PDB file of C-alpha atoms and ligand atoms in Angstrom:
ATOM      1  CA  MET A   1     -26.016   3.629  -0.156  1.00  0.00           C
ATOM      2  CA  LYS A   2     -24.999   7.264  -0.598  1.00  0.00           C
ATOM      3  CA  VAL A   3     -21.464   8.529  -1.290  1.00  0.00           C
ATOM      4  CA  GLN A   4     -21.042  10.013   2.182  1.00  0.00           C
ATOM      5  CA  GLN A   5     -22.358   6.881   3.941  1.00  0.00           C
ATOM      6  CA  LEU A   6     -19.843   4.804   2.015  1.00  0.00           C
ATOM      7  CA  LEU A   7     -16.921   7.128   2.845  1.00  0.00           C
ATOM      8  CA  ASP A   8     -17.970   7.313   6.524  1.00  0.00           C
ATOM      9  CA  ALA A   9     -18.121   3.508   6.747  1.00  0.00           C
ATOM     10  CA  LEU A  10     -14.630   3.235   5.231  1.00  0.00           C
ATOM     11  CA  TRP A  11     -13.209   5.894   7.568  1.00  0.00           C
ATOM     12  CA  ARG A  12     -14.733   4.327  10.715  1.00  0.00           C
ATOM     13  CA  ASP A  13     -13.312   0.918   9.845  1.00  0.00           C
ATOM     14  CA  TYR A  14      -9.917   2.426   8.950  1.00  0.00           C
ATOM     15  CA  VAL A  15      -9.400   4.487  12.115  1.00  0.00           C
ATOM     16  CA  ALA A  16     -10.376   1.495  14.273  1.00  0.00           C
ATOM     17  CA  SER A  17      -7.135  -0.187  13.153  1.00  0.00           C
ATOM     18  CA  THR A  18      -5.138   3.012  12.507  1.00  0.00           C
ATOM     19  CA  PRO A  19      -5.160   5.128  15.683  1.00  0.00           C
ATOM     20  CA  GLN A  20      -2.480   7.458  14.253  1.00  0.00           C
ATOM     21  CA  ALA A  21      -4.875   8.543  11.480  1.00  0.00           C
ATOM     22  CA  SER A  22      -7.436   9.960  13.899  1.00  0.00           C
ATOM     23  CA  ALA A  23      -4.622  11.502  15.981  1.00  0.00           C
ATOM     24  CA  ILE A  24      -3.204  13.272  12.889  1.00  0.00           C
ATOM     25  CA  HIS A  25      -6.691  14.236  11.727  1.00  0.00           C
ATOM     26  CA  ASP A  26      -7.385  15.821  15.137  1.00  0.00           C
ATOM     27  CA  LEU A  27      -3.990  17.566  15.190  1.00  0.00           C
ATOM     28  CA  LEU A  28      -4.605  19.156  11.783  1.00  0.00           C
ATOM     29  CA  SER A  29      -8.193  20.071  12.685  1.00  0.00           C
ATOM     30  CA  ALA A  30      -6.935  21.775  15.848  1.00  0.00           C
ATOM     31  CA  ARG A  31      -4.782  23.998  13.597  1.00  0.00           C
ATOM     32  CA  GLY A  32      -7.949  25.021  11.787  1.00  0.00           C
ATOM     33  CA  GLU A  33      -7.469  22.770   8.773  1.00  0.00           C
ATOM     34  CA  ILE A  34     -10.461  21.285   6.988  1.00  0.00           C
ATOM     35  CA  ILE A  35      -9.226  17.934   5.732  1.00  0.00           C
ATOM     36  CA  THR A  36     -10.206  16.518   2.364  1.00  0.00           C
ATOM     37  CA  ASN A  37      -8.850  13.260   1.021  1.00  0.00           C
ATOM     38  CA  ASP A  38      -6.928  12.842  -2.220  1.00  0.00           C
ATOM     39  CA  HIS A  39      -7.556   9.110  -2.430  1.00  0.00           C
ATOM     40  CA  VAL A  40      -8.359   5.954  -0.518  1.00  0.00           C
ATOM     41  CA  ALA A  41      -6.482   2.747  -1.332  1.00  0.00           C
ATOM     42  CA  LEU A  42      -7.620  -0.873  -1.125  1.00  0.00           C
ATOM     43  CA  ARG A  43      -5.805  -4.159  -1.671  1.00  0.00           C
ATOM     44  CA  THR A  44      -6.897  -7.590  -2.808  1.00  0.00           C
ATOM     45  CA  TYR A  45      -5.816 -10.821  -4.476  1.00  0.00           C
ATOM     46  CA  GLY A  46      -6.347 -11.410  -8.186  1.00  0.00           C
ATOM     47  CA  ALA A  47      -8.748 -14.295  -7.516  1.00  0.00           C
ATOM     48  CA  PRO A  48     -12.285 -14.924  -8.809  1.00  0.00           C
ATOM     49  CA  GLY A  49     -14.966 -12.976  -6.913  1.00  0.00           C
ATOM     50  CA  ILE A  50     -12.566 -10.622  -5.113  1.00  0.00           C
ATOM     51  CA  ARG A  51     -10.755  -8.929  -7.984  1.00  0.00           C
ATOM     52  CA  ILE A  52     -10.252  -5.195  -8.450  1.00  0.00           C
ATOM     53  CA  ALA A  53     -13.529  -5.070 -10.417  1.00  0.00           C
ATOM     54  CA  ASP A  54     -15.426  -6.626  -7.488  1.00  0.00           C
ATOM     55  CA  LEU A  55     -14.071  -4.157  -4.943  1.00  0.00           C
ATOM     56  CA  ALA A  56     -14.832  -1.306  -7.340  1.00  0.00           C
ATOM     57  CA  ARG A  57     -18.518  -2.187  -7.784  1.00  0.00           C
ATOM     58  CA  PRO A  58     -19.844  -0.398  -4.645  1.00  0.00           C
ATOM     59  CA  PHE A  59     -17.925   2.751  -5.687  1.00  0.00           C
ATOM     60  CA  GLU A  60     -19.135   2.623  -9.296  1.00  0.00           C
ATOM     61  CA  ALA A  61     -22.700   2.206  -8.003  1.00  0.00           C
ATOM     62  CA  VAL A  62     -22.502   5.721  -6.510  1.00  0.00           C
ATOM     63  CA  GLY A  63     -20.756   7.433  -9.393  1.00  0.00           C
ATOM     64  CA  TRP A  64     -16.980   6.773  -9.335  1.00  0.00           C
ATOM     65  CA  GLN A  65     -15.578   6.337 -12.855  1.00  0.00           C
ATOM     66  CA  ALA A  66     -12.636   4.132 -13.849  1.00  0.00           C
ATOM     67  CA  LYS A  67      -9.489   5.947 -15.033  1.00  0.00           C
ATOM     68  CA  ASP A  68      -5.931   4.684 -15.607  1.00  0.00           C
ATOM     69  CA  ASP A  69      -4.361   1.262 -15.023  1.00  0.00           C
ATOM     70  CA  TYR A  70      -0.913   0.673 -13.507  1.00  0.00           C
ATOM     71  CA  ARG A  71       1.507  -2.209 -13.120  1.00  0.00           C
ATOM     72  CA  PHE A  72       4.110  -2.699 -10.386  1.00  0.00           C
ATOM     73  CA  ASP A  73       6.442  -5.403 -11.687  1.00  0.00           C
ATOM     74  CA  ASP A  74       8.675  -5.715  -8.604  1.00  0.00           C
ATOM     75  CA  LYS A  75       5.720  -6.205  -6.265  1.00  0.00           C
ATOM     76  CA  HIS A  76       3.681  -8.285  -8.756  1.00  0.00           C
ATOM     77  CA  LEU A  77       0.708  -5.931  -8.554  1.00  0.00           C
ATOM     78  CA  VAL A  78      -1.711  -4.371 -10.977  1.00  0.00           C
ATOM     79  CA  ALA A  79      -3.901  -1.387 -10.057  1.00  0.00           C
ATOM     80  CA  ARG A  80      -6.527   1.004 -11.328  1.00  0.00           C
ATOM     81  CA  TYR A  81      -7.979   4.220 -10.002  1.00  0.00           C
ATOM     82  CA  TRP A  82     -11.442   5.768 -10.061  1.00  0.00           C
ATOM     83  CA  GLN A  83     -12.462   9.394  -9.925  1.00  0.00           C
ATOM     84  CA  HIS A  84     -15.820  10.909  -8.953  1.00  0.00           C
ATOM     85  CA  PRO A  85     -17.261  13.711 -11.104  1.00  0.00           C
ATOM     86  CA  GLU A  86     -18.189  15.634  -7.960  1.00  0.00           C
ATOM     87  CA  PRO A  87     -15.177  17.783  -6.933  1.00  0.00           C
ATOM     88  CA  GLY A  88     -13.648  17.238  -3.491  1.00  0.00           C
ATOM     89  CA  LEU A  89     -14.342  13.506  -3.316  1.00  0.00           C
ATOM     90  CA  PRO A  90     -11.349  11.161  -2.990  1.00  0.00           C
ATOM     91  CA  LYS A  91     -10.112   9.064  -5.859  1.00  0.00           C
ATOM     92  CA  VAL A  92     -10.267   5.300  -5.224  1.00  0.00           C
ATOM     93  CA  PHE A  93      -7.065   3.325  -5.883  1.00  0.00           C
ATOM     94  CA  ILE A  94      -7.430  -0.468  -5.931  1.00  0.00           C
ATOM     95  CA  SER A  95      -4.556  -2.897  -6.446  1.00  0.00           C
ATOM     96  CA  GLU A  96      -4.436  -6.689  -6.661  1.00  0.00           C
ATOM     97  CA  LEU A  97      -1.696  -9.296  -6.341  1.00  0.00           C
ATOM     98  CA  VAL A  98      -0.971 -11.202  -9.558  1.00  0.00           C
ATOM     99  CA  LEU A  99      -1.121 -14.732  -8.137  1.00  0.00           C
ATOM    100  CA  ALA A 100       0.274 -16.382 -11.292  1.00  0.00           C
ATOM    101  CA  GLU A 101       3.587 -14.621 -10.566  1.00  0.00           C
ATOM    102  CA  MET A 102       3.807 -15.993  -7.008  1.00  0.00           C
ATOM    103  CA  SER A 103       5.560 -19.183  -5.880  1.00  0.00           C
ATOM    104  CA  PRO A 104       3.535 -22.427  -5.583  1.00  0.00           C
ATOM    105  CA  VAL A 105       3.617 -22.031  -1.761  1.00  0.00           C
ATOM    106  CA  VAL A 106       2.009 -18.589  -1.858  1.00  0.00           C
ATOM    107  CA  GLN A 107      -0.499 -19.677  -4.502  1.00  0.00           C
ATOM    108  CA  GLN A 108      -1.485 -22.663  -2.373  1.00  0.00           C
ATOM    109  CA  ILE A 109      -1.954 -20.639   0.827  1.00  0.00           C
ATOM    110  CA  VAL A 110      -3.991 -17.957  -0.949  1.00  0.00           C
ATOM    111  CA  ALA A 111      -6.120 -20.614  -2.676  1.00  0.00           C
ATOM    112  CA  GLY A 112      -6.859 -22.036   0.790  1.00  0.00           C
ATOM    113  CA  LEU A 113      -8.014 -18.607   2.005  1.00  0.00           C
ATOM    114  CA  VAL A 114     -10.142 -17.900  -1.061  1.00  0.00           C
ATOM    115  CA  ALA A 115     -11.753 -21.371  -0.778  1.00  0.00           C
ATOM    116  CA  GLN A 116     -13.212 -20.270   2.584  1.00  0.00           C
ATOM    117  CA  LEU A 117     -15.209 -17.383   1.065  1.00  0.00           C
ATOM    118  CA  PRO A 118     -18.949 -17.829   1.487  1.00  0.00           C
ATOM    119  CA  ALA A 119     -21.016 -17.983  -1.719  1.00  0.00           C
ATOM    120  CA  GLY A 120     -21.795 -14.513  -3.055  1.00  0.00           C
ATOM    121  CA  PHE A 121     -19.155 -12.860  -0.859  1.00  0.00           C
ATOM    122  CA  GLY A 122     -17.783 -10.726  -3.706  1.00  0.00           C
ATOM    123  CA  GLU A 123     -21.212  -9.204  -4.359  1.00  0.00           C
ATOM    124  CA  ARG A 124     -21.578  -7.684  -0.881  1.00  0.00           C
ATOM    125  CA  ALA A 125     -22.322  -3.956  -0.995  1.00  0.00           C
ATOM    126  CA  ASP A 126     -19.964  -3.559   1.991  1.00  0.00           C
ATOM    127  CA  LEU A 127     -17.140  -5.615   0.418  1.00  0.00           C
ATOM    128  CA  PRO A 128     -14.573  -2.747   0.679  1.00  0.00           C
ATOM    129  CA  TRP A 129     -14.856  -2.752   4.514  1.00  0.00           C
ATOM    130  CA  SER A 130     -16.053  -6.322   5.159  1.00  0.00           C
ATOM    131  CA  GLY A 131     -12.858  -7.269   7.024  1.00  0.00           C
ATOM    132  CA  ARG A 132     -11.141 -10.646   7.028  1.00  0.00           C
ATOM    133  CA  PRO A 133     -13.443 -13.398   5.778  1.00  0.00           C
ATOM    134  CA  TRP A 134     -11.068 -16.335   6.299  1.00  0.00           C
ATOM    135  CA  ARG A 135      -9.162 -18.148   9.019  1.00  0.00           C
ATOM    136  CA  VAL A 136      -5.392 -17.912   8.745  1.00  0.00           C
ATOM    137  CA  THR A 137      -2.589 -19.116  11.007  1.00  0.00           C
ATOM    138  CA  HIS A 138       0.405 -17.033  11.998  1.00  0.00           C
ATOM    139  CA  ALA A 139       2.649 -19.588  10.258  1.00  0.00           C
ATOM    140  CA  GLN A 140       0.783 -19.008   6.989  1.00  0.00           C
ATOM    141  CA  TYR A 141       1.095 -15.240   7.466  1.00  0.00           C
ATOM    142  CA  ALA A 142       4.844 -15.641   8.011  1.00  0.00           C
ATOM    143  CA  GLN A 143       5.203 -17.806   4.887  1.00  0.00           C
ATOM    144  CA  LEU A 144       3.412 -15.177   2.809  1.00  0.00           C
ATOM    145  CA  LEU A 145       5.466 -12.400   4.397  1.00  0.00           C
ATOM    146  CA  ALA A 146       8.711 -14.091   3.360  1.00  0.00           C
ATOM    147  CA  GLU A 147       7.722 -13.639  -0.276  1.00  0.00           C
ATOM    148  CA  SER A 148       5.274 -10.745  -0.427  1.00  0.00           C
ATOM    149  CA  GLU A 149       4.475  -8.228   2.284  1.00  0.00           C
ATOM    150  CA  TYR A 150       1.345  -7.387   0.302  1.00  0.00           C
ATOM    151  CA  ALA A 151       0.143 -11.019   0.222  1.00  0.00           C
ATOM    152  CA  ALA A 152       0.639 -11.237   3.997  1.00  0.00           C
ATOM    153  CA  TRP A 153      -1.185  -7.961   4.650  1.00  0.00           C
ATOM    154  CA  VAL A 154      -4.289  -9.051   2.717  1.00  0.00           C
ATOM    155  CA  ALA A 155      -4.266 -12.433   4.504  1.00  0.00           C
ATOM    156  CA  ALA A 156      -4.164 -10.750   7.928  1.00  0.00           C
ATOM    157  CA  PHE A 157      -6.562  -7.850   7.323  1.00  0.00           C
ATOM    158  CA  GLY A 158      -8.817  -8.902   4.463  1.00  0.00           C
ATOM    159  CA  PHE A 159     -10.966  -6.206   2.929  1.00  0.00           C
ATOM    160  CA  ARG A 160     -10.561  -2.698   4.334  1.00  0.00           C
ATOM    161  CA  VAL A 161      -8.968   0.587   3.408  1.00  0.00           C
ATOM    162  CA  ASN A 162      -5.177   0.275   3.477  1.00  0.00           C
ATOM    163  CA  HIS A 163      -4.735   4.052   3.671  1.00  0.00           C
ATOM    164  CA  PHE A 164      -6.517   7.346   3.387  1.00  0.00           C
ATOM    165  CA  THR A 165      -4.521  10.190   1.836  1.00  0.00           C
ATOM    166  CA  VAL A 166      -4.733  13.819   2.923  1.00  0.00           C
ATOM    167  CA  ASP A 167      -5.040  16.280   0.013  1.00  0.00           C
ATOM    168  CA  VAL A 168      -2.142  18.642   0.848  1.00  0.00           C
ATOM    169  CA  ASN A 169      -3.275  21.151  -1.804  1.00  0.00           C
ATOM    170  CA  ALA A 170      -6.419  21.707   0.274  1.00  0.00           C
ATOM    171  CA  LEU A 171      -4.467  22.526   3.480  1.00  0.00           C
ATOM    172  CA  SER A 172      -4.130  26.235   4.216  1.00  0.00           C
ATOM    173  CA  THR A 173      -1.416  26.403   6.885  1.00  0.00           C
ATOM    174  CA  PHE A 174       1.354  24.345   5.238  1.00  0.00           C
ATOM    175  CA  PRO A 175       3.227  25.823   2.262  1.00  0.00           C
ATOM    176  CA  ASP A 176       4.375  22.419   1.035  1.00  0.00           C
ATOM    177  CA  LEU A 177       4.726  18.722   1.837  1.00  0.00           C
ATOM    178  CA  THR A 178       8.130  19.280   3.506  1.00  0.00           C
ATOM    179  CA  ALA A 179       6.490  21.593   6.053  1.00  0.00           C
ATOM    180  CA  LEU A 180       3.721  19.094   6.767  1.00  0.00           C
ATOM    181  CA  ASP A 181       6.225  16.227   7.168  1.00  0.00           C
ATOM    182  CA  ALA A 182       8.336  18.317   9.572  1.00  0.00           C
ATOM    183  CA  PHE A 183       5.214  19.118  11.618  1.00  0.00           C
ATOM    184  CA  LEU A 184       4.286  15.420  11.850  1.00  0.00           C
ATOM    185  CA  VAL A 185       7.817  14.347  12.861  1.00  0.00           C
ATOM    186  CA  GLU A 186       7.871  17.141  15.463  1.00  0.00           C
ATOM    187  CA  HIS A 187       4.647  15.676  16.891  1.00  0.00           C
ATOM    188  CA  GLY A 188       6.179  12.231  17.219  1.00  0.00           C
ATOM    189  CA  PHE A 189       4.937  10.452  14.096  1.00  0.00           C
ATOM    190  CA  THR A 190       7.269   8.142  12.162  1.00  0.00           C
ATOM    191  CA  LEU A 191       7.294   8.572   8.407  1.00  0.00           C
ATOM    192  CA  ASN A 192       8.177   5.964   5.793  1.00  0.00           C
ATOM    193  CA  GLU A 193      11.669   6.799   4.543  1.00  0.00           C
ATOM    194  CA  ALA A 194      11.913   4.102   1.835  1.00  0.00           C
ATOM    195  CA  GLY A 195      12.983   5.999  -1.278  1.00  0.00           C
ATOM    196  CA  GLY A 196      13.307   9.235   0.737  1.00  0.00           C
ATOM    197  CA  MET A 197      10.733  11.007   2.883  1.00  0.00           C
ATOM    198  CA  ILE A 198       9.024  12.517  -0.192  1.00  0.00           C
ATOM    199  CA  LYS A 199       8.334  10.308  -3.206  1.00  0.00           C
ATOM    200  CA  GLY A 200       8.000  12.046  -6.563  1.00  0.00           C
ATOM    201  CA  THR A 201       8.834  15.598  -7.605  1.00  0.00           C
ATOM    202  CA  PRO A 202       6.940  18.646  -8.869  1.00  0.00           C
ATOM    203  CA  GLN A 203       8.087  17.549 -12.379  1.00  0.00           C
ATOM    204  CA  ASP A 204       6.223  14.255 -11.801  1.00  0.00           C
ATOM    205  CA  CYS A 205       3.243  16.480 -10.843  1.00  0.00           C
ATOM    206  CA  LEU A 206       2.810  14.446  -7.630  1.00  0.00           C
ATOM    207  CA  GLU A 207       4.688  14.395  -4.313  1.00  0.00           C
ATOM    208  CA  GLN A 208       3.707  11.840  -1.671  1.00  0.00           C
ATOM    209  CA  SER A 209       4.782  10.944   1.841  1.00  0.00           C
ATOM    210  CA  SER A 210       3.282   8.594   4.395  1.00  0.00           C
ATOM    211  CA  THR A 211       3.526   7.445   7.977  1.00  0.00           C
ATOM    212  CA  ARG A 212       4.873   4.044   8.927  1.00  0.00           C
ATOM    213  CA  ALA A 213       1.888   1.787   9.572  1.00  0.00           C
ATOM    214  CA  ASP A 214       0.636   1.449  13.147  1.00  0.00           C
ATOM    215  CA  SER A 215       1.119  -1.999  14.654  1.00  0.00           C
ATOM    216  CA  ILE A 216      -1.933  -3.650  16.178  1.00  0.00           C
ATOM    217  CA  ASP A 217      -2.776  -7.000  17.725  1.00  0.00           C
ATOM    218  CA  VAL A 218      -4.145  -9.390  15.122  1.00  0.00           C
ATOM    219  CA  ALA A 219      -5.804 -12.641  16.187  1.00  0.00           C
ATOM    220  CA  PHE A 220      -4.559 -15.452  13.986  1.00  0.00           C
ATOM    221  CA  ASP A 221      -6.020 -18.947  14.265  1.00  0.00           C
ATOM    222  CA  ASP A 222      -3.300 -20.080  16.636  1.00  0.00           C
ATOM    223  CA  ARG A 223      -2.174 -16.906  18.390  1.00  0.00           C
ATOM    224  CA  THR A 224      -2.353 -13.135  18.556  1.00  0.00           C
ATOM    225  CA  VAL A 225       0.577 -11.187  17.146  1.00  0.00           C
ATOM    226  CA  ARG A 226       1.316  -7.479  16.819  1.00  0.00           C
ATOM    227  CA  ILE A 227       1.829  -6.585  13.148  1.00  0.00           C
ATOM    228  CA  PRO A 228       1.734  -3.407  10.975  1.00  0.00           C
ATOM    229  CA  SER A 229      -1.815  -2.478   9.948  1.00  0.00           C
ATOM    230  CA  CYS A 230      -2.573   0.676   7.967  1.00  0.00           C
ATOM    231  CA  TYR A 231      -0.913   4.035   7.390  1.00  0.00           C
ATOM    232  CA  TYR A 232      -1.825   7.618   6.546  1.00  0.00           C
ATOM    233  CA  GLU A 233      -0.605   9.226   3.337  1.00  0.00           C
ATOM    234  CA  PHE A 234      -0.170  12.836   2.193  1.00  0.00           C
ATOM    235  CA  ALA A 235      -0.274  13.950  -1.445  1.00  0.00           C
ATOM    236  CA  LYS A 236       0.565  17.263  -3.103  1.00  0.00           C
ATOM    237  CA  ARG A 237      -0.429  17.603  -6.763  1.00  0.00           C
ATOM    238  CA  TYR A 238       0.881  19.957  -9.439  1.00  0.00           C
ATOM    239  CA  PRO A 239      -0.582  21.080 -12.762  1.00  0.00           C
ATOM    240  CA  LEU A 240       0.280  19.325 -16.023  1.00  0.00           C
ATOM    241  CA  PRO A 241       1.767  21.429 -18.857  1.00  0.00           C
ATOM    242  CA  SER A 242      -1.846  21.883 -20.018  1.00  0.00           C
ATOM    243  CA  GLY A 243      -2.564  23.728 -16.764  1.00  0.00           C
ATOM    244  CA  GLU A 244      -4.923  21.001 -15.552  1.00  0.00           C
ATOM    245  CA  LEU A 245      -4.137  19.443 -12.153  1.00  0.00           C
ATOM    246  CA  PHE A 246      -2.606  15.953 -12.449  1.00  0.00           C
ATOM    247  CA  HIS A 247      -4.921  13.330 -10.929  1.00  0.00           C
ATOM    248  CA  GLY A 248      -3.055  10.126 -11.749  1.00  0.00           C
ATOM    249  CA  PHE A 249      -0.360   8.197  -9.889  1.00  0.00           C
ATOM    250  CA  VAL A 250       3.406   7.781 -10.332  1.00  0.00           C
ATOM    251  CA  PRO A 251       4.316   4.060 -10.307  1.00  0.00           C
ATOM    252  CA  THR A 252       7.903   4.472  -9.032  1.00  0.00           C
ATOM    253  CA  SER A 253       6.601   6.516  -6.069  1.00  0.00           C
ATOM    254  CA  ALA A 254       3.664   4.238  -5.321  1.00  0.00           C
ATOM    255  CA  ASP A 255       6.068   1.302  -5.360  1.00  0.00           C
ATOM    256  CA  LYS A 256       7.904   2.787  -2.342  1.00  0.00           C
ATOM    257  CA  ILE A 257       4.687   3.903  -0.639  1.00  0.00           C
ATOM    258  CA  PHE A 258       3.525   0.255  -0.651  1.00  0.00           C
ATOM    259  CA  GLU A 259       6.421  -0.419   1.767  1.00  0.00           C
ATOM    260  CA  SER A 260       4.734   1.649   4.488  1.00  0.00           C
ATOM    261  CA  THR A 261       3.195  -1.561   5.828  1.00  0.00           C
ATOM    262  CA  ASP A 262       6.455  -3.511   5.596  1.00  0.00           C
ATOM    263  CA  ALA A 263       7.028  -5.605   8.716  1.00  0.00           C
ATOM    264  CA  LYS A 264      10.707  -6.237   7.890  1.00  0.00           C
ATOM    265  CA  ARG A 265      12.239  -2.990   9.080  1.00  0.00           C
TER     266      ARG A 265
HETATM  267 NI1   NI B   1      -1.809   6.067  -1.839  1.00  0.00          NI
END
């Protein structure tokens, strides 16, 4: 698999469940923008065979290199990001839920999902967009949701991109993230206001905003329910004191960005 094939496969799968992303992409293209992505983000459980390292394998196979690690105590997540030596390619941000920090109920439900994985599932070359490999009831989803929105999201959607992120530095018709956000609101999109519309500051070297996730019909074992799926993110980066552009992430900002798929509004 080549880099572009991999990114195309991720994008196709993502827009299928995130209609707003293609609408925003088209809107920006119509203004003459050429869109490049800052990063793509994936989610998983910290369970054997489907850990961060497993999801990363198809990216590492085509040249992405592991960078920094992060921890999100409140949400019980750990994460790492990868960067590609070729300029203009998105970073890959993968997080996983620390199951040991979850209640026995959540641990039991997740163990039941993971037990359904076919042998060798974690070695699939298409693991990052392989979808939901387990059966789950709406009641189980609701039990997970009561404790961890993230746990519930992974149960419902499985393995797919949670969000793409537009590289705002590469846009030519918006002076800053505030202008882009205003344009999106003016065109009817709802942005995630948890922690303010823009997370981070120029001093943090990273400003981020995101839409509220689209809601789509998800077929659970027992019934179909409309729940938040994926969102679109926007990132503006600033240089470090060294003059080099900052490529990492800001945990306090990412913590609020995670809430873009929050069903409890
Ligand atoms: Ni992100």
